[in-house]
PDB file of C-alpha atoms in Angstrom:
ATOM      1  CA  MET W 104       0.000   0.000   0.000  1.00 94.00           C
ATOM      2  CA  THR W 105       1.159   3.523  -0.772  1.00 97.00           C
ATOM      3  CA  VAL W 106      -0.110   6.846   0.529  1.00 98.00           C
ATOM      4  CA  ARG W 107       0.198   9.930  -1.656  1.00 97.00           C
ATOM      5  CA  LEU W 108      -1.320  13.335  -2.211  1.00 96.00           C
ATOM      6  CA  ALA W 109      -4.626  13.038  -4.034  1.00 97.00           C
ATOM      7  CA  CYS W 110      -5.083  14.619  -7.449  1.00 95.00           C
ATOM      8  CA  PRO W 111      -8.198  15.462  -9.478  1.00 95.00           C
ATOM      9  CA  SER W 112      -8.165  12.058 -11.146  1.00 96.00           C
ATOM     10  CA  ASP W 113      -8.782  10.530  -7.681  1.00 97.00           C
ATOM     11  CA  ALA W 114     -12.043  12.456  -7.132  1.00 96.00           C
ATOM     12  CA  GLU W 115     -14.319   9.689  -8.398  1.00 96.00           C
ATOM     13  CA  ALA W 116     -12.649   7.052  -6.213  1.00 97.00           C
ATOM     14  CA  ILE W 117     -12.776   9.325  -3.154  1.00 97.00           C
ATOM     15  CA  ALA W 118     -16.471  10.008  -3.797  1.00 96.00           C
ATOM     16  CA  ARG W 119     -17.032   6.231  -3.999  1.00 96.00           C
ATOM     17  CA  LEU W 120     -15.314   5.756  -0.650  1.00 97.00           C
ATOM     18  CA  GLU W 121     -17.443   8.583   0.776  1.00 95.00           C
ATOM     19  CA  SER W 122     -20.609   6.753  -0.261  1.00 95.00           C
ATOM     20  CA  LEU W 123     -19.366   3.516   1.324  1.00 96.00           C
ATOM     21  CA  CYS W 124     -18.388   5.133   4.623  1.00 95.00           C
ATOM     22  CA  PHE W 125     -20.617   8.132   5.372  1.00 94.00           C
ATOM     23  CA  SER W 126     -24.355   8.777   5.420  1.00 93.00           C
ATOM     24  CA  ASP W 127     -23.634  12.408   4.437  1.00 93.00           C
ATOM     25  CA  ALA W 128     -21.339  11.462   1.557  1.00 91.00           C
ATOM     26  CA  ARG W 129     -19.938  14.203  -0.648  1.00 90.00           C
ATOM     27  CA  GLY W 130     -20.035  13.771  -4.402  1.00 92.00           C
ATOM     28  CA  ARG W 131     -17.273  14.130  -6.962  1.00 93.00           C
ATOM     29  CA  ASP W 132     -17.861  17.878  -7.396  1.00 93.00           C
ATOM     30  CA  ALA W 133     -17.426  18.530  -3.665  1.00 94.00           C
ATOM     31  CA  VAL W 134     -14.288  16.394  -3.634  1.00 95.00           C
ATOM     32  CA  ASN W 135     -12.898  18.384  -6.575  1.00 95.00           C
ATOM     33  CA  GLU W 136     -13.612  21.620  -4.697  1.00 94.00           C
ATOM     34  CA  GLN W 137     -11.669  20.273  -1.714  1.00 93.00           C
ATOM     35  CA  LEU W 138      -8.759  19.276  -3.946  1.00 94.00           C
ATOM     36  CA  ALA W 139      -8.589  22.788  -5.427  1.00 94.00           C
ATOM     37  CA  LEU W 140      -8.234  24.567  -2.082  1.00 93.00           C
ATOM     38  CA  PRO W 141      -4.644  25.745  -1.586  1.00 92.00           C
ATOM     39  CA  TYR W 142      -4.703  25.032   2.166  1.00 91.00           C
ATOM     40  CA  ALA W 143      -6.441  21.652   1.926  1.00 94.00           C
ATOM     41  CA  LEU W 144      -4.715  18.333   2.425  1.00 95.00           C
ATOM     42  CA  THR W 145      -6.178  15.291   0.716  1.00 97.00           C
ATOM     43  CA  LEU W 146      -4.304  12.018   0.865  1.00 97.00           C
ATOM     44  CA  VAL W 147      -5.253   8.760  -0.792  1.00 98.00           C
ATOM     45  CA  ALA W 148      -4.160   5.213   0.057  1.00 98.00           C
ATOM     46  CA  ILE W 149      -3.620   2.964  -2.951  1.00 98.00           C
ATOM     47  CA  GLU W 150      -3.491  -0.824  -2.875  1.00 96.00           C
ATOM     48  CA  ASP W 151      -3.620  -3.091  -5.905  1.00 91.00           C
ATOM     49  CA  GLU W 152      -4.025   0.039  -8.080  1.00 93.00           C
ATOM     50  CA  HIS W 153      -7.267   0.997  -6.277  1.00 95.00           C
ATOM     51  CA  ALA W 154      -8.045   3.748  -3.803  1.00 97.00           C
ATOM     52  CA  VAL W 155      -8.779   1.984  -0.525  1.00 98.00           C
ATOM     53  CA  GLY W 156      -8.749   4.958   1.832  1.00 98.00           C
ATOM     54  CA  TYR W 157      -8.426   8.699   2.050  1.00 98.00           C
ATOM     55  CA  LEU W 158      -7.928  11.549   4.497  1.00 98.00           C
ATOM     56  CA  THR W 159      -8.986  15.170   4.184  1.00 96.00           C
ATOM     57  CA  GLY W 160      -7.914  18.088   6.287  1.00 95.00           C
ATOM     58  CA  ILE W 161      -6.872  21.699   6.388  1.00 93.00           C
ATOM     59  CA  VAL W 162      -3.260  22.744   6.883  1.00 90.00           C
ATOM     60  CA  LEU W 163      -2.813  25.830   9.017  1.00 86.00           C
ATOM     61  CA  ALA W 164       0.922  25.706   9.657  1.00 80.00           C
ATOM     62  CA  PRO W 165       2.226  24.355  11.886  1.00 83.00           C
ATOM     63  CA  GLU W 166      -0.960  22.348  12.431  1.00 86.00           C
ATOM     64  CA  CYS W 167      -3.234  20.132  10.364  1.00 87.00           C
ATOM     65  CA  GLU W 168      -6.901  19.747  11.235  1.00 93.00           C
ATOM     66  CA  ILE W 169      -8.144  16.363  10.048  1.00 95.00           C
ATOM     67  CA  HIS W 170     -11.727  16.379   8.784  1.00 94.00           C
ATOM     68  CA  ARG W 171     -12.323  12.875   7.474  1.00 95.00           C
ATOM     69  CA  VAL W 172     -10.547   9.552   7.407  1.00 97.00           C
ATOM     70  CA  ALA W 173     -12.187   6.691   5.564  1.00 96.00           C
ATOM     71  CA  THR W 174     -11.204   3.169   4.587  1.00 97.00           C
ATOM     72  CA  ASP W 175     -13.038   0.882   2.215  1.00 97.00           C
ATOM     73  CA  PRO W 176     -14.916  -1.591   4.457  1.00 96.00           C
ATOM     74  CA  ALA W 177     -13.324  -4.514   2.588  1.00 96.00           C
ATOM     75  CA  TYR W 178      -9.839  -3.227   3.536  1.00 96.00           C
ATOM     76  CA  ARG W 179     -10.351  -2.298   7.183  1.00 96.00           C
ATOM     77  CA  ARG W 180      -8.134  -3.508  10.038  1.00 96.00           C
ATOM     78  CA  ARG W 181      -5.001  -3.366   7.859  1.00 95.00           C
ATOM     79  CA  GLY W 182      -3.485  -0.125   9.157  1.00 96.00           C
ATOM     80  CA  ILE W 183      -4.644   2.049   6.271  1.00 97.00           C
ATOM     81  CA  GLY W 184      -6.187   4.732   8.487  1.00 97.00           C
ATOM     82  CA  ALA W 185      -3.078   4.802  10.657  1.00 97.00           C
ATOM     83  CA  ALA W 186      -0.873   5.162   7.571  1.00 98.00           C
ATOM     84  CA  LEU W 187      -2.988   8.077   6.334  1.00 98.00           C
ATOM     85  CA  VAL W 188      -2.783   9.857   9.687  1.00 96.00           C
ATOM     86  CA  ALA W 189       0.980   9.239   9.898  1.00 95.00           C
ATOM     87  CA  GLU W 190       1.435  10.780   6.443  1.00 95.00           C
ATOM     88  CA  ALA W 191      -0.727  13.771   7.386  1.00 93.00           C
ATOM     89  CA  ARG W 192       1.449  14.320  10.443  1.00 89.00           C
ATOM     90  CA  SER W 193       4.551  14.406   8.234  1.00 86.00           C
ATOM     91  CA  GLN W 194       3.136  17.059   5.880  1.00 79.00           C
TER      92      GLN W 194
END
């Protein structure tokens, strides 16, 4: 598994994860808006060439406020959320 900064091409996969994990899921357009914010942090976890988790937050140096962390239910209990948070802490 790798964790990297999300890009616009990840918006659809992040929106899919939103719908799997949250009753108030945001759609692709809202995810794209988040990705365009200069102070936003969006990370995505990739395994087997698929997005299996993501984290969103706001960076207000020297701090990062985490808003959402989500992991595909089929990939839970594998440390993906912890890896996303660890990467956010290093940003």
